[in-house]
Amino acid sequence: MFASKDFDDHESVLFFHDRNTGLKAIIAVHDTTLGPALGGTRMWAYRNDEEALEDVLRLSRGMTYKSSLAGLNLGGGKSVIIGNARTDKSEALFEAFGRAVDTLGGKYIAAEDVGTSVADLEAARHTTPHIAGISEGKVGDPSPATAWGVFNGLLAAAEFRLKRPDLKGVRVAVQGLGHVGYGLCEYLAEAGAELVVSDIYDKLVNKAVQNLGAVAVAPETITSQDVDIFAPCALGAILNDKTIPDMKATIVAGSANNQLAEPRHGIDLMNRNILYAPDYAINAGGIIIISHEGPGFNRQKAMQEVAGIHQTALRIFERAARDNKPTGEIADTLAWERIEAARARKHENTKIRKITG
Ligand code: NAD
């Protein structure tokens, strides 16, 4: 495991097996310098254990970067349950998972992800308090906050690249009209942007055409539309050798996770003068709002903090232009600088405590 390309000095990786319920789970805690590791629990029918391990290592590291860049006092972690989310779920399985989470004593906090629902996490809550995103239904679905953050990141990109103070008449192609994509389209339509959309579900496309005046196009043509901005809100690895050469947009800003098929595609975009708003920098609205959960939750205040993604994105664009580096690399550097500074502070405090006895 130490040789795995996705193992990146993770603080701990724990494997759990519960004979009675059949639970097979891995919890990966990547870094807790900034705070407890908050990250979703994914349930997936992985082909083998290696694939599950690879996923949990990659996703937990991603959470460290996302939370750090968002300015949150949270670390990075993630968990996976190996199994079919349609057929293998039971209350007892999630209670067993809760017991696994509880062994970390709050170092890892679980939340919803692909394959898990609020009901599953409520079952896990029977056996551990370390569950986020379900308390008294106050935060609820984080997608509207994610859409608001992506909209703010996209605005920053338009300001920086198109020198536009607003989005009136700016053409945006949105791929995927799900929870985040449709919410983003609503913000864009309200701001006067012209929408070109695609989804594999006609119902969602028709809704955007009827309610928001969007123009529908075939899913396979969305990446090469003659638009100013491409907003991927469906699939990962959409920025690849096949899509980038045909892209006419000069900005990519969307919610999808892991948009770059490989890091080299970030360099490719830069060389073609396409401004890429790093995915995890602008899709952090969901984790920001979840971090506000608890007594005294104030949605307005949380959404204001989400809007701060505008400033974060501008910082990335400016530094990338100054240093002539891909924006993704700059986002990683900024996220890591914050962790290093916190580490140095902790180290200093420990030294002072030792000296003063
Ligand atoms: P969702 O499942 O609600 O929506 C995804 C949409 O994409 C669906 O409507 C689906 O039909 C469509 N789609 C799938 N394949 C497509 C294709 N080839 N062409 C066009 N459309 C296609 O998911 P979501 O919650 O809206 O999330 C969208 C993306 O944003 C995902 O990559 C997710 O990981 C990421 N993300 C979401 C959140 C959140 O708060 N929901 C937070 C961070 C990142």
Short mmCIF file of C-alpha atoms and ligand atoms in Angstrom, two decimals:
data_model
loop_
_atom_site.label_atom_id
_atom_site.label_comp_id
_atom_site.label_asym_id
_atom_site.label_seq_id
_atom_site.Cartn_x
_atom_site.Cartn_y
_atom_site.Cartn_z
CA MET A 1 0.00 0.00 0.00
CA PHE A 2 2.83 2.43 0.78
CA ALA A 3 3.88 2.12 -2.86
CA SER A 4 0.43 3.02 -4.19
CA LYS A 5 0.63 6.16 -6.36
CA ASP A 6 -2.34 7.55 -4.44
CA PHE A 7 -0.78 7.07 -1.02
CA ASP A 8 0.43 10.53 -0.11
CA ASP A 9 1.64 10.38 3.49
CA HIS A 10 -1.89 9.65 4.68
CA GLU A 11 -2.08 9.89 8.47
CA SER A 12 -4.03 6.66 8.75
CA VAL A 13 -5.85 4.17 6.59
CA LEU A 14 -8.13 1.75 8.42
CA PHE A 15 -9.79 -1.39 7.16
CA PHE A 16 -12.99 -2.66 8.77
CA HIS A 17 -14.78 -5.95 8.45
CA ASP A 18 -17.94 -6.91 10.30
CA ARG A 19 -18.80 -10.58 9.96
CA ASN A 20 -22.44 -10.24 11.07
CA THR A 21 -23.48 -7.57 8.58
CA GLY A 22 -20.90 -8.22 5.85
CA LEU A 23 -19.52 -4.67 6.17
CA LYS A 24 -16.26 -4.13 4.33
CA ALA A 25 -15.11 -0.55 4.64
CA ILE A 26 -11.98 1.58 4.41
CA ILE A 27 -11.58 4.93 6.14
CA ALA A 28 -8.68 7.09 4.95
CA VAL A 29 -7.58 10.11 6.96
CA HIS A 30 -5.22 12.12 4.82
CA ASP A 31 -4.40 15.16 6.95
CA THR A 32 -5.83 16.65 10.15
CA THR A 33 -3.47 19.62 10.58
CA LEU A 34 -6.34 22.09 10.09
CA GLY A 35 -9.00 20.10 11.93
CA PRO A 36 -11.01 16.86 11.88
CA ALA A 37 -11.12 15.11 8.53
CA LEU A 38 -14.58 15.64 7.03
CA GLY A 39 -15.51 13.69 3.92
CA GLY A 40 -18.26 11.61 2.40
CA THR A 41 -18.90 7.89 2.58
CA ARG A 42 -19.07 6.31 -0.86
CA MET A 43 -20.79 2.95 -1.36
CA TRP A 44 -19.73 1.30 -4.60
CA ALA A 45 -19.43 -2.19 -6.05
CA TYR A 46 -15.67 -1.96 -6.63
CA ARG A 47 -14.25 -4.70 -8.85
CA ASN A 48 -11.59 -5.47 -6.25
CA ASP A 49 -10.13 -4.20 -2.98
CA GLU A 50 -7.28 -2.37 -4.75
CA GLU A 51 -9.76 -0.26 -6.69
CA ALA A 52 -11.55 0.67 -3.46
CA LEU A 53 -8.26 1.58 -1.79
CA GLU A 54 -7.19 3.71 -4.75
CA ASP A 55 -10.50 5.57 -4.67
CA VAL A 56 -10.48 6.29 -0.94
CA LEU A 57 -6.84 7.46 -0.98
CA ARG A 58 -7.43 9.79 -3.94
CA LEU A 59 -10.69 11.18 -2.58
CA SER A 60 -9.40 11.78 0.97
CA ARG A 61 -6.36 13.67 -0.33
CA GLY A 62 -8.71 15.76 -2.50
CA MET A 63 -10.72 16.73 0.58
CA THR A 64 -7.58 18.04 2.33
CA TYR A 65 -6.94 20.42 -0.57
CA LYS A 66 -10.57 21.44 -1.00
CA SER A 67 -11.15 22.32 2.67
CA SER A 68 -7.81 24.07 3.05
CA LEU A 69 -8.32 26.26 -0.01
CA ALA A 70 -11.85 27.08 1.15
CA GLY A 71 -10.32 28.46 4.36
CA LEU A 72 -12.05 25.86 6.55
CA ASN A 73 -10.59 24.44 9.74
CA LEU A 74 -11.14 20.94 8.49
CA GLY A 75 -8.82 18.18 7.38
CA GLY A 76 -9.22 15.69 4.57
CA GLY A 77 -10.73 12.23 4.85
CA LYS A 78 -13.07 9.92 3.05
CA SER A 79 -14.52 6.45 3.46
CA VAL A 80 -15.72 3.73 1.13
CA ILE A 81 -18.05 0.81 1.75
CA ILE A 82 -17.45 -2.02 -0.67
CA GLY A 83 -20.85 -3.21 -1.86
CA ASN A 84 -23.79 -2.66 -4.14
CA ALA A 85 -25.78 0.40 -2.99
CA ARG A 86 -28.97 -1.02 -4.49
CA THR A 87 -28.87 -4.51 -2.99
CA ASP A 88 -26.42 -4.67 -0.07
CA LYS A 89 -27.73 -1.98 2.26
CA SER A 90 -29.24 -2.56 5.70
CA GLU A 91 -29.66 -0.54 8.86
CA ALA A 92 -27.37 -2.98 10.68
CA LEU A 93 -24.65 -2.48 8.03
CA PHE A 94 -24.64 1.29 8.57
CA GLU A 95 -24.73 0.82 12.35
CA ALA A 96 -21.62 -1.33 11.98
CA PHE A 97 -20.10 1.39 9.81
CA GLY A 98 -20.95 3.94 12.54
CA ARG A 99 -19.03 1.82 15.05
CA ALA A 100 -16.06 1.86 12.68
CA VAL A 101 -16.22 5.67 12.41
CA ASP A 102 -16.50 5.90 16.19
CA THR A 103 -13.18 4.13 16.74
CA LEU A 104 -11.48 7.24 15.34
CA GLY A 105 -12.94 9.34 18.17
CA GLY A 106 -13.91 12.30 15.96
CA LYS A 107 -10.76 12.40 13.87
CA TYR A 108 -12.94 11.48 10.89
CA ILE A 109 -16.46 12.83 10.30
CA ALA A 110 -18.60 11.00 7.74
CA ALA A 111 -21.12 12.62 5.36
CA GLU A 112 -23.23 11.67 2.33
CA ASP A 113 -21.62 10.76 -0.99
CA VAL A 114 -22.30 8.67 -4.09
CA GLY A 115 -24.32 5.60 -3.04
CA THR A 116 -25.22 6.78 0.47
CA SER A 117 -28.28 8.73 1.63
CA VAL A 118 -29.41 10.71 4.64
CA ALA A 119 -31.26 7.58 5.88
CA ASP A 120 -28.02 5.54 5.76
CA LEU A 121 -26.13 8.17 7.74
CA GLU A 122 -28.96 8.41 10.23
CA ALA A 123 -28.51 4.68 10.86
CA ALA A 124 -24.75 5.26 11.35
CA ARG A 125 -25.63 8.03 13.79
CA HIS A 126 -27.14 5.36 16.10
CA THR A 127 -23.60 4.24 16.90
CA THR A 128 -21.47 7.41 16.49
CA PRO A 129 -21.98 11.16 16.85
CA HIS A 130 -19.34 11.83 14.18
CA ILE A 131 -21.68 12.31 11.24
CA ALA A 132 -22.23 15.60 9.34
CA GLY A 133 -24.85 16.87 6.93
CA ILE A 134 -27.91 15.39 8.62
CA SER A 135 -28.38 17.38 11.82
CA GLU A 136 -32.01 18.33 12.25
CA GLY A 137 -32.27 18.82 8.50
CA LYS A 138 -30.92 22.33 8.87
CA VAL A 139 -28.40 22.31 6.07
CA GLY A 140 -30.16 19.74 3.91
CA ASP A 141 -29.00 19.22 0.33
CA PRO A 142 -25.65 21.04 -0.12
CA SER A 143 -26.10 21.31 -3.93
CA PRO A 144 -27.65 24.81 -3.97
CA ALA A 145 -24.61 26.09 -2.07
CA THR A 146 -22.33 24.29 -4.52
CA ALA A 147 -24.15 25.93 -7.45
CA TRP A 148 -23.80 29.36 -5.80
CA GLY A 149 -20.06 28.82 -5.31
CA VAL A 150 -19.56 27.67 -8.91
CA PHE A 151 -21.48 30.72 -10.14
CA ASN A 152 -19.17 32.98 -8.13
CA GLY A 153 -16.06 31.23 -9.46
CA LEU A 154 -17.39 31.53 -13.00
CA LEU A 155 -18.06 35.26 -12.49
CA ALA A 156 -14.46 35.71 -11.35
CA ALA A 157 -13.22 33.88 -14.46
CA ALA A 158 -15.35 36.09 -16.74
CA GLU A 159 -14.03 39.17 -14.98
CA PHE A 160 -10.43 38.01 -15.33
CA ARG A 161 -10.44 36.61 -18.84
CA LEU A 162 -13.29 38.38 -20.64
CA LYS A 163 -12.85 41.64 -18.70
CA ARG A 164 -16.58 41.56 -18.07
CA PRO A 165 -18.15 43.01 -14.93
CA ASP A 166 -21.32 40.98 -15.57
CA LEU A 167 -22.55 38.04 -17.65
CA LYS A 168 -25.07 39.82 -19.90
CA GLY A 169 -24.97 38.12 -23.30
CA VAL A 170 -22.06 35.85 -22.29
CA ARG A 171 -22.58 32.39 -23.81
CA VAL A 172 -22.22 29.46 -21.42
CA ALA A 173 -22.44 25.75 -22.30
CA VAL A 174 -23.54 23.70 -19.30
CA GLN A 175 -23.01 19.94 -19.34
CA GLY A 176 -25.31 18.14 -16.88
CA LEU A 177 -28.51 19.62 -15.48
CA GLY A 178 -28.62 17.73 -12.18
CA HIS A 179 -28.69 19.16 -8.67
CA VAL A 180 -25.80 21.55 -9.25
CA GLY A 181 -25.99 22.12 -13.03
CA TYR A 182 -29.61 23.22 -13.05
CA GLY A 183 -29.07 25.53 -10.05
CA LEU A 184 -26.09 27.08 -11.85
CA CYS A 185 -28.25 27.62 -14.96
CA GLU A 186 -30.81 29.50 -12.86
CA TYR A 187 -28.15 31.88 -11.58
CA LEU A 188 -26.72 32.30 -15.08
CA ALA A 189 -30.12 33.00 -16.66
CA GLU A 190 -30.87 35.55 -13.97
CA ALA A 191 -27.53 37.25 -14.72
CA GLY A 192 -28.45 37.53 -18.41
CA ALA A 193 -26.17 34.80 -19.80
CA GLU A 194 -27.16 32.84 -22.91
CA LEU A 195 -27.41 29.14 -22.11
CA VAL A 196 -26.52 26.13 -24.24
CA VAL A 197 -27.28 22.91 -22.37
CA SER A 198 -27.10 19.13 -22.52
CA ASP A 199 -28.09 16.21 -20.34
CA ILE A 200 -28.79 12.57 -21.03
CA TYR A 201 -32.26 13.07 -19.50
CA ASP A 202 -34.61 14.90 -21.87
CA LYS A 203 -36.88 15.91 -19.02
CA LEU A 204 -34.15 18.06 -17.47
CA VAL A 205 -33.20 19.56 -20.84
CA ASN A 206 -36.84 20.47 -21.61
CA LYS A 207 -37.15 22.13 -18.22
CA ALA A 208 -34.11 24.35 -18.93
CA VAL A 209 -35.39 25.18 -22.43
CA GLN A 210 -38.87 26.08 -21.21
CA ASN A 211 -38.04 27.85 -17.95
CA LEU A 212 -34.68 29.44 -18.70
CA GLY A 213 -34.71 29.94 -22.48
CA ALA A 214 -31.76 27.58 -22.93
CA VAL A 215 -30.77 26.09 -26.29
CA ALA A 216 -30.50 22.29 -26.19
CA VAL A 217 -27.67 20.45 -27.97
CA ALA A 218 -26.70 16.77 -28.30
CA PRO A 219 -24.60 15.58 -25.30
CA GLU A 220 -21.59 14.64 -27.46
CA THR A 221 -21.34 18.18 -28.91
CA ILE A 222 -21.45 20.21 -25.69
CA THR A 223 -17.67 20.45 -25.24
CA SER A 224 -17.12 21.94 -28.71
CA GLN A 225 -19.90 24.55 -28.74
CA ASP A 226 -19.09 28.06 -29.93
CA VAL A 227 -19.42 29.67 -26.50
CA ASP A 228 -17.39 31.84 -24.13
CA ILE A 229 -17.52 29.47 -21.15
CA PHE A 230 -17.81 25.70 -20.78
CA ALA A 231 -19.29 24.57 -17.45
CA PRO A 232 -18.85 20.82 -16.85
CA CYS A 233 -21.39 19.74 -14.21
CA ALA A 234 -21.67 16.03 -14.94
CA LEU A 235 -18.61 13.86 -15.41
CA GLY A 236 -15.00 13.72 -14.31
CA ALA A 237 -12.08 13.53 -16.79
CA ILE A 238 -14.00 15.64 -19.32
CA LEU A 239 -10.89 17.74 -20.07
CA ASN A 240 -8.87 15.27 -22.11
CA ASP A 241 -6.98 14.68 -25.38
CA LYS A 242 -10.25 14.27 -27.28
CA THR A 243 -12.21 17.29 -25.97
CA ILE A 244 -9.56 20.01 -25.49
CA PRO A 245 -8.46 20.41 -29.17
CA ASP A 246 -12.05 21.15 -30.29
CA MET A 247 -12.91 23.49 -27.45
CA LYS A 248 -13.90 27.02 -28.50
CA ALA A 249 -14.63 28.34 -25.03
CA THR A 250 -11.85 30.41 -23.46
CA ILE A 251 -12.95 29.56 -19.91
CA VAL A 252 -13.76 26.27 -18.19
CA ALA A 253 -15.64 26.66 -14.90
CA GLY A 254 -17.97 23.98 -13.58
CA SER A 255 -18.82 21.75 -10.62
CA ALA A 256 -17.72 18.29 -11.76
CA ASN A 257 -15.01 16.68 -9.63
CA ASN A 258 -11.66 15.71 -11.18
CA GLN A 259 -12.28 17.43 -14.52
CA LEU A 260 -8.69 17.07 -15.76
CA ALA A 261 -8.15 13.56 -17.12
CA GLU A 262 -4.48 13.97 -16.15
CA PRO A 263 -2.51 16.88 -14.65
CA ARG A 264 -0.85 17.47 -18.07
CA HIS A 265 -4.26 18.55 -19.43
CA GLY A 266 -4.03 21.58 -17.15
CA ILE A 267 -0.85 22.57 -19.00
CA ASP A 268 -2.56 21.88 -22.32
CA LEU A 269 -5.40 24.27 -21.43
CA MET A 270 -2.93 26.95 -20.35
CA ASN A 271 -0.97 26.62 -23.60
CA ARG A 272 -4.20 27.08 -25.55
CA ASN A 273 -5.02 30.17 -23.51
CA ILE A 274 -8.09 28.56 -21.95
CA LEU A 275 -8.58 29.72 -18.36
CA TYR A 276 -9.41 26.74 -16.14
CA ALA A 277 -11.12 27.45 -12.81
CA PRO A 278 -9.85 24.49 -10.72
CA ASP A 279 -12.77 22.20 -9.89
CA TYR A 280 -12.19 21.81 -6.18
CA ALA A 281 -11.59 25.54 -5.75
CA ILE A 282 -14.99 26.53 -7.09
CA ASN A 283 -17.14 23.51 -6.12
CA ALA A 284 -16.45 23.88 -2.38
CA GLY A 285 -19.82 25.52 -1.61
CA GLY A 286 -21.25 22.23 -0.31
CA ILE A 287 -18.48 21.59 2.20
CA ILE A 288 -18.52 25.25 3.26
CA ILE A 289 -22.22 25.14 4.13
CA ILE A 290 -21.84 21.77 5.91
CA SER A 291 -19.05 23.28 8.01
CA HIS A 292 -21.62 25.80 9.31
CA GLU A 293 -23.94 23.05 10.53
CA GLY A 294 -24.93 23.00 14.17
CA PRO A 295 -26.85 25.10 16.67
CA GLY A 296 -27.28 28.67 15.42
CA PHE A 297 -26.92 27.70 11.76
CA ASN A 298 -27.40 30.84 9.66
CA ARG A 299 -27.95 30.09 5.97
CA GLN A 300 -27.42 33.67 4.84
CA LYS A 301 -24.07 33.91 6.61
CA ALA A 302 -22.99 30.55 5.20
CA MET A 303 -23.95 31.58 1.65
CA GLN A 304 -21.94 34.80 2.07
CA GLU A 305 -18.92 32.70 2.91
CA VAL A 306 -19.59 30.54 -0.16
CA ALA A 307 -19.53 33.73 -2.27
CA GLY A 308 -15.91 34.15 -1.08
CA ILE A 309 -15.04 31.57 -3.75
CA HIS A 310 -15.03 34.58 -6.11
CA GLN A 311 -11.99 36.02 -4.31
CA THR A 312 -10.26 32.65 -4.03
CA ALA A 313 -10.64 32.09 -7.77
CA LEU A 314 -9.26 35.57 -8.57
CA ARG A 315 -6.26 34.90 -6.33
CA ILE A 316 -5.55 31.69 -8.23
CA PHE A 317 -5.90 33.33 -11.66
CA GLU A 318 -3.66 36.26 -10.73
CA ARG A 319 -0.91 34.11 -9.28
CA ALA A 320 -1.07 31.65 -12.20
CA ALA A 321 -0.67 34.55 -14.65
CA ARG A 322 2.19 36.04 -12.62
CA ASP A 323 4.08 32.74 -12.30
CA ASN A 324 3.08 31.40 -15.75
CA LYS A 325 1.83 28.16 -14.18
CA PRO A 326 -1.35 26.13 -14.64
CA THR A 327 -4.18 27.26 -12.35
CA GLY A 328 -4.56 23.75 -10.88
CA GLU A 329 -0.96 23.78 -9.72
CA ILE A 330 -1.45 27.19 -8.10
CA ALA A 331 -4.60 26.00 -6.29
CA ASP A 332 -2.61 23.05 -4.89
CA THR A 333 0.20 25.36 -3.79
CA LEU A 334 -2.17 27.78 -2.02
CA ALA A 335 -3.97 24.92 -0.27
CA TRP A 336 -0.69 23.39 0.85
CA GLU A 337 0.80 26.71 2.02
CA ARG A 338 -2.08 27.10 4.49
CA ILE A 339 -1.45 23.62 5.90
CA GLU A 340 2.30 24.22 6.18
CA ALA A 341 1.69 27.50 8.02
CA ALA A 342 -0.67 25.76 10.48
CA ARG A 343 1.92 23.00 10.99
CA ALA A 344 4.63 25.56 11.69
CA ARG A 345 2.37 27.32 14.23
CA LYS A 346 1.59 24.02 15.97
CA HIS A 347 5.27 23.16 16.11
CA GLU A 348 6.09 26.58 17.56
CA ASN A 349 3.35 26.25 20.23
CA THR A 350 4.63 22.82 21.24
CA LYS A 351 8.14 24.27 21.61
CA ILE A 352 6.85 27.15 23.74
CA ARG A 353 4.85 24.74 25.93
CA LYS A 354 7.96 22.62 26.44
CA ILE A 355 10.10 25.66 27.36
CA THR A 356 7.53 27.10 29.76
CA GLY A 357 7.07 23.70 31.30
P1 NAD B 1 -26.44 14.87 -10.36
O1 NAD B 1 -26.32 13.40 -10.44
O2 NAD B 1 -27.61 15.49 -9.70
O3 NAD B 1 -26.33 15.51 -11.83
C1 NAD B 1 -25.50 15.06 -12.84
C2 NAD B 1 -26.24 15.24 -14.14
O4 NAD B 1 -25.35 14.95 -15.21
C3 NAD B 1 -27.44 14.28 -14.29
O5 NAD B 1 -28.60 15.00 -14.61
C4 NAD B 1 -27.01 13.34 -15.41
O6 NAD B 1 -28.08 12.90 -16.20
C5 NAD B 1 -26.07 14.25 -16.20
N1 NAD B 1 -25.16 13.54 -17.08
C6 NAD B 1 -24.52 12.35 -16.89
N2 NAD B 1 -23.79 12.02 -17.95
C7 NAD B 1 -23.94 13.03 -18.85
C8 NAD B 1 -23.43 13.28 -20.14
N3 NAD B 1 -22.61 12.42 -20.75
N4 NAD B 1 -23.80 14.41 -20.77
C9 NAD B 1 -24.63 15.29 -20.19
N5 NAD B 1 -25.16 15.10 -18.97
C10 NAD B 1 -24.81 13.99 -18.30
O7 NAD B 1 -25.08 15.35 -9.66
P2 NAD B 1 -24.78 16.77 -9.00
O8 NAD B 1 -24.97 16.65 -7.52
O9 NAD B 1 -25.48 17.85 -9.75
O10 NAD B 1 -23.21 16.88 -9.23
C11 NAD B 1 -22.68 17.21 -10.51
C12 NAD B 1 -21.15 17.16 -10.46
O11 NAD B 1 -20.67 18.08 -9.47
C13 NAD B 1 -20.58 15.80 -10.07
O12 NAD B 1 -19.37 15.60 -10.74
C14 NAD B 1 -20.31 15.94 -8.58
O13 NAD B 1 -19.29 15.07 -8.15
C15 NAD B 1 -19.88 17.39 -8.51
N6 NAD B 1 -20.07 18.00 -7.19
C16 NAD B 1 -21.31 18.06 -6.64
C17 NAD B 1 -21.48 18.64 -5.39
C18 NAD B 1 -22.85 18.74 -4.76
O14 NAD B 1 -23.00 19.50 -3.76
N7 NAD B 1 -23.86 18.06 -5.26
C19 NAD B 1 -20.37 19.17 -4.70
C20 NAD B 1 -19.11 19.12 -5.31
C21 NAD B 1 -18.97 18.52 -6.55
#
